[in-house]
Tab-separated table of C-alpha atoms in Angstrom:
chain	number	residue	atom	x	y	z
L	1073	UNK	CA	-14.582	99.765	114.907
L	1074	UNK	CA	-13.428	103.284	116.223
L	1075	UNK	CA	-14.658	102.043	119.805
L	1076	UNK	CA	-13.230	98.358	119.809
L	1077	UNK	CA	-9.588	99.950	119.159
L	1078	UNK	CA	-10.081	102.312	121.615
L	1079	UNK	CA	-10.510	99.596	123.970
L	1080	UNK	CA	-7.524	97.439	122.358
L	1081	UNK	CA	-4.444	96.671	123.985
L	1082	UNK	CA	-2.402	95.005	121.492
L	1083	UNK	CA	0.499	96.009	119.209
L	1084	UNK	CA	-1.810	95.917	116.066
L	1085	UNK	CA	-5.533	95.968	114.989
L	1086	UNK	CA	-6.953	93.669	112.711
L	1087	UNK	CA	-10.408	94.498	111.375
L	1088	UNK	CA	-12.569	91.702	110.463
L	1089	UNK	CA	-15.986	91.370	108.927
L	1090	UNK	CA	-18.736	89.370	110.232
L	1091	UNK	CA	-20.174	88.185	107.305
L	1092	UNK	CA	-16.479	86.491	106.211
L	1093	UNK	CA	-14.678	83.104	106.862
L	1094	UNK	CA	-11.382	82.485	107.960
L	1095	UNK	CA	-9.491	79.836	105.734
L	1096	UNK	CA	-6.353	79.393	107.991
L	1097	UNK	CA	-4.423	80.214	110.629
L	1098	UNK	CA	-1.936	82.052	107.806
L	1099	UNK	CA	-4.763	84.749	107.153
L	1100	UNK	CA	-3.583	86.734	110.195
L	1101	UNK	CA	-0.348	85.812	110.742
L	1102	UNK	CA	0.968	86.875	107.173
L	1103	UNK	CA	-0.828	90.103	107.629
L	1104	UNK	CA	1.268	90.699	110.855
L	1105	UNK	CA	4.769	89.255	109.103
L	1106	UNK	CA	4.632	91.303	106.328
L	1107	UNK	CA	4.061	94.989	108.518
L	1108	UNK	CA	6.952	93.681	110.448
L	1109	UNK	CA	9.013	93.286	107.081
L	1110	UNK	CA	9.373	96.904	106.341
L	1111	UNK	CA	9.067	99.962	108.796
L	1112	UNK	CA	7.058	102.093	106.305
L	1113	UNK	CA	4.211	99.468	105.744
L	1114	UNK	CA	1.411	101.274	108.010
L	1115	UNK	CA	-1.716	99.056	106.362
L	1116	UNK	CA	-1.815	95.372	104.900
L	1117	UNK	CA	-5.151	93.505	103.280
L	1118	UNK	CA	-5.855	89.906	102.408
L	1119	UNK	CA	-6.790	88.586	99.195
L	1120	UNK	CA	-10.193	88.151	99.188
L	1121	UNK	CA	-12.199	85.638	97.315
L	1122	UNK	CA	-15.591	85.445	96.431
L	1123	UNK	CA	-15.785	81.540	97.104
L	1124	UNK	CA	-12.754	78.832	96.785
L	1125	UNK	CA	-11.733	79.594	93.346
L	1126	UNK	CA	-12.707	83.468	92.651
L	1127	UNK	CA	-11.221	86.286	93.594
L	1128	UNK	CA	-13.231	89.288	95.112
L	1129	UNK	CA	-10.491	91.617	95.172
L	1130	UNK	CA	-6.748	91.272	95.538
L	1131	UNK	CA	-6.107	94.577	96.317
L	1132	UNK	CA	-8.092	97.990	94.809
L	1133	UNK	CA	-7.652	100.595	92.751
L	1134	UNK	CA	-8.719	104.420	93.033
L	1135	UNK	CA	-9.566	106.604	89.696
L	1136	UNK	CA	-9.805	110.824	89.456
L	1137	UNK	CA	-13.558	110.383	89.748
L	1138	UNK	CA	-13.483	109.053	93.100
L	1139	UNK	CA	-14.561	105.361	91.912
L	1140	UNK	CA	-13.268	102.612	93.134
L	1141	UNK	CA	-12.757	98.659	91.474
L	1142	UNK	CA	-11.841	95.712	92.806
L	1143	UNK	CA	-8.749	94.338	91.202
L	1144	UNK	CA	-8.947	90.963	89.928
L	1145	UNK	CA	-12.665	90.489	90.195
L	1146	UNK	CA	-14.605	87.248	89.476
L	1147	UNK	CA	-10.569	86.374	88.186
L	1148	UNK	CA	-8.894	82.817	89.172
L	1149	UNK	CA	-7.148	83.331	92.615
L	1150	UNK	CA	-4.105	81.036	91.908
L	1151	UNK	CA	-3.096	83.268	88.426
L	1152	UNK	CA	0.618	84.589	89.699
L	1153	UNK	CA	-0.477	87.939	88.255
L	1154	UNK	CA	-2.526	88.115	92.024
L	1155	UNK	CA	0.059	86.406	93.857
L	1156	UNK	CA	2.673	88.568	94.828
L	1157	UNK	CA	2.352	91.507	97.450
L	1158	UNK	CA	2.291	95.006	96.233
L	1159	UNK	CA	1.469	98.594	96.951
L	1160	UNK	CA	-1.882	99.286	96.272
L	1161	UNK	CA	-4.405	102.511	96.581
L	1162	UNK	CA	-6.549	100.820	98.910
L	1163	UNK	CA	-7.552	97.297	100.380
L	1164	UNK	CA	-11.128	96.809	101.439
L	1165	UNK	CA	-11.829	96.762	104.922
L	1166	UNK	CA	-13.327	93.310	105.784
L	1167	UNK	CA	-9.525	92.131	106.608
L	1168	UNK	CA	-7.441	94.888	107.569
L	1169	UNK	CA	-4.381	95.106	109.500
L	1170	UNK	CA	-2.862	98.392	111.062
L	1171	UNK	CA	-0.758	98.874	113.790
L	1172	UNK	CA	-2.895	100.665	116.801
L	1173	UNK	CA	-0.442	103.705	117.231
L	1174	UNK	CA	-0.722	105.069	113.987
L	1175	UNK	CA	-5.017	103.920	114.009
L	1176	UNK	CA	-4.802	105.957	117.251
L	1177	UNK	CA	-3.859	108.895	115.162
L	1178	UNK	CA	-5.994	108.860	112.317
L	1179	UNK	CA	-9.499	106.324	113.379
L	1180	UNK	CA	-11.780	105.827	110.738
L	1181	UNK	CA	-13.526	108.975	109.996
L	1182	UNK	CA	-17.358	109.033	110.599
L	1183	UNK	CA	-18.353	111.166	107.960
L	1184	UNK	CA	-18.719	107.882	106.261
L	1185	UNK	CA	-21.251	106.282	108.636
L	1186	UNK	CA	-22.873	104.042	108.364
L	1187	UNK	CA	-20.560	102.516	105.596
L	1188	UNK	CA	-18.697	102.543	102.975
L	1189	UNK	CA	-15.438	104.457	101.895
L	1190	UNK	CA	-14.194	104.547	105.067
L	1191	UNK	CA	-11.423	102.379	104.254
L	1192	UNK	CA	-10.173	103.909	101.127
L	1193	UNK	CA	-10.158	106.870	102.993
L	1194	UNK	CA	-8.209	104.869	106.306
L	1195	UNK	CA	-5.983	103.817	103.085
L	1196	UNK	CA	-5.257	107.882	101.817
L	1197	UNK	CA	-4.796	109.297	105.374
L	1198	UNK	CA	-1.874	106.315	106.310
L	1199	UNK	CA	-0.456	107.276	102.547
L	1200	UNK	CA	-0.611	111.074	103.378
L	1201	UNK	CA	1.205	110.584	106.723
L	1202	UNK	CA	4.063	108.603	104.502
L	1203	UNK	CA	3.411	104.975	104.980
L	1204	UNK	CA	2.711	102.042	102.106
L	1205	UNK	CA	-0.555	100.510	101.832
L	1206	UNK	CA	0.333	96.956	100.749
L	1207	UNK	CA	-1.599	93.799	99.672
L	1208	UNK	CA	-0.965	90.513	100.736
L	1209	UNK	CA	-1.687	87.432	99.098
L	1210	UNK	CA	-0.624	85.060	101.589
L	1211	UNK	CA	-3.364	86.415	103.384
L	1212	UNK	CA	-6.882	85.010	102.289
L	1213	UNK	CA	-10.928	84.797	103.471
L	1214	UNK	CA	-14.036	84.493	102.197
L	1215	UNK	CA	-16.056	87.474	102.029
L	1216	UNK	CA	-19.895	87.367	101.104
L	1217	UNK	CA	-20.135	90.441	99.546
L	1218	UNK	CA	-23.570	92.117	99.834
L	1219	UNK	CA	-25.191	89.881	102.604
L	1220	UNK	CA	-24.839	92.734	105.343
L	1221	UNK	CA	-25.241	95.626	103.034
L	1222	UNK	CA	-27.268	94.808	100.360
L	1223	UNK	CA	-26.560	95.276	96.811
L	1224	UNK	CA	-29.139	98.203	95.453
L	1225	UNK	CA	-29.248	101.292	95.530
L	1226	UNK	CA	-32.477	101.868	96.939
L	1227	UNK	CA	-34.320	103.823	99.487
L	1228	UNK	CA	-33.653	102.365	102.838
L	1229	UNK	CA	-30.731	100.176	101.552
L	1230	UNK	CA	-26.886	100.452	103.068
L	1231	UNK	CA	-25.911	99.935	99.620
L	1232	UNK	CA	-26.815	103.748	98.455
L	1233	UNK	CA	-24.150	105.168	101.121
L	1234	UNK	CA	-21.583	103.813	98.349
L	1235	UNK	CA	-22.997	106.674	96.450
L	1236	UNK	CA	-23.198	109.308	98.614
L	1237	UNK	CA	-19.924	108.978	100.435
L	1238	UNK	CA	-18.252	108.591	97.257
L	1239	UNK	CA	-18.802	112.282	96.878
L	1240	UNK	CA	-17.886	113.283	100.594
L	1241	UNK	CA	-14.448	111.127	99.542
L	1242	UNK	CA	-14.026	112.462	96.370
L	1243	UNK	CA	-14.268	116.293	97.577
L	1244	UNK	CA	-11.601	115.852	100.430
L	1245	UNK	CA	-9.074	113.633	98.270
L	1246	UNK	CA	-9.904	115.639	94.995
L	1247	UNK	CA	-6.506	117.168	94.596
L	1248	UNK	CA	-4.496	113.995	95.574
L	1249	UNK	CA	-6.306	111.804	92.981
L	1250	UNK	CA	-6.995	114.323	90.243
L	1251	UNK	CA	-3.467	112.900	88.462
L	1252	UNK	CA	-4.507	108.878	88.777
L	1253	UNK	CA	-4.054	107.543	85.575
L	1254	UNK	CA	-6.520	105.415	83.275
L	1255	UNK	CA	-7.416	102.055	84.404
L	1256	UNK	CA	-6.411	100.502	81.048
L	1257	UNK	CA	-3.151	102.083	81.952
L	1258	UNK	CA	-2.843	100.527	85.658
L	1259	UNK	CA	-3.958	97.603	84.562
L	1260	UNK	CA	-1.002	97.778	82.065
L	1261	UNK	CA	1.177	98.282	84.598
L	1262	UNK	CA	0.623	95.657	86.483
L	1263	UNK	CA	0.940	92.904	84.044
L	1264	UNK	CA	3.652	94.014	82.256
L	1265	UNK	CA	6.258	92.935	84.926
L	1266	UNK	CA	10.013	91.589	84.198
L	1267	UNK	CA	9.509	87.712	84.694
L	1268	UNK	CA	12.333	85.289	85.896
L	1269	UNK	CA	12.942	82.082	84.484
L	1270	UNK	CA	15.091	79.737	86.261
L	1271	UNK	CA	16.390	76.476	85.254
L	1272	UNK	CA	17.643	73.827	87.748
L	1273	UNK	CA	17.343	70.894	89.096
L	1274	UNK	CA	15.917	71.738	92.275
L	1275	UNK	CA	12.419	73.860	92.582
L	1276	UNK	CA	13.858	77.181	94.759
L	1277	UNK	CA	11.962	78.388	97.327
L	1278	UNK	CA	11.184	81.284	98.451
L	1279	UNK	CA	13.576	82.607	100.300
């Protein structure tokens, strides 16, 4: 990944999986319209679904013990409560946007090779440097989790790296997550939003 931006030449990067499938032309573009909607917004993620109907993730969270979880998981995709784009601690890297200046700053850092964390970690360092790490539903794939990686963690398997890189993340971010708050409490947080109701005779859009 490091190596392909270096050798980019656009305006942004967009990190892509092999081992995920491209529902429409909207999966990039939305990624690149909603950067361009605010200034600050210095990495955007898709929703990503375990097959037509399930969500893999829409958007992760990050608790004090360096653990990660996949918001939504195994949920419906169409519930609203994964429908509208947010901030979020991280967003995994099999669709990520960024623009290339501020990769060019930062890279992902190979302490984490061959895999895993290094995108939670991408996700901290833009955060650090003052930028929003945002989720974006309008943005969606197919990702077959495990089928490059593996799923055990066993000797030999890709999988165990979760495991040990988990505790190279969790001793250089220590101090910034030591104050995350319970899951049961982010959760919490996210579903107890203000909700609109609007009654006309015309559906509005939404704009």
């Amino acid at each position: 990944c490091n190596l392909g931006a270096r050798n980019a030449i656009g305006k942004y990067l967009y990190f892509l999986n092999d081992d995920t499938i491209i529902l429409n032309q909207n999966t990039i573009d939305s990624l690149v319209d909603r950067v361009e909607s605010d200034s600050k917004i210095g990495l955007v993620g898709s929703k990503v679904l375990l097959n037509h109907k399930n969500l893999q993730e829409a958007g992760c969270l990050t608790f004090n013990t360096g653990d990660c979880w996949q918001y939504g998981k195994n949920e419906d995709k169409d519930q609203d409560l994964y429908n509208y784009s947010c901030e979020v601690d991280y967003c995994s890297g099999c669709s990520l946007l960024i623009p290339k200046k501020l990769f060019d700053k930062i890279k992902f850092n190979e302490i984490y090779l061959p895999a895993y964390y290094e995108d939670v970690d991408l996700a901290f360092t833009v955060r650090s440097m003052g930028y929003k790490v945002v989720y974006e539903p309008k943005s969606s794939l197919i990702h077959m989790e495990g089928s490059s990686t593996g799923t055990a963690n066993t000797t030999g398997d890709v999988k165990k790296y979760q495991y040990i890189n988990k505790e190279k993340f969790y001793k250089k971010w220590k101090i910034s997550i030591k104050d995350k708050i319970k899951k049961k409490e982010i959760l919490n947080s996210k579903i107890d939003r203000s909700i609109v109701l609007i009654v006309d005779d015309l559906v509005p859009d939404e704009n």
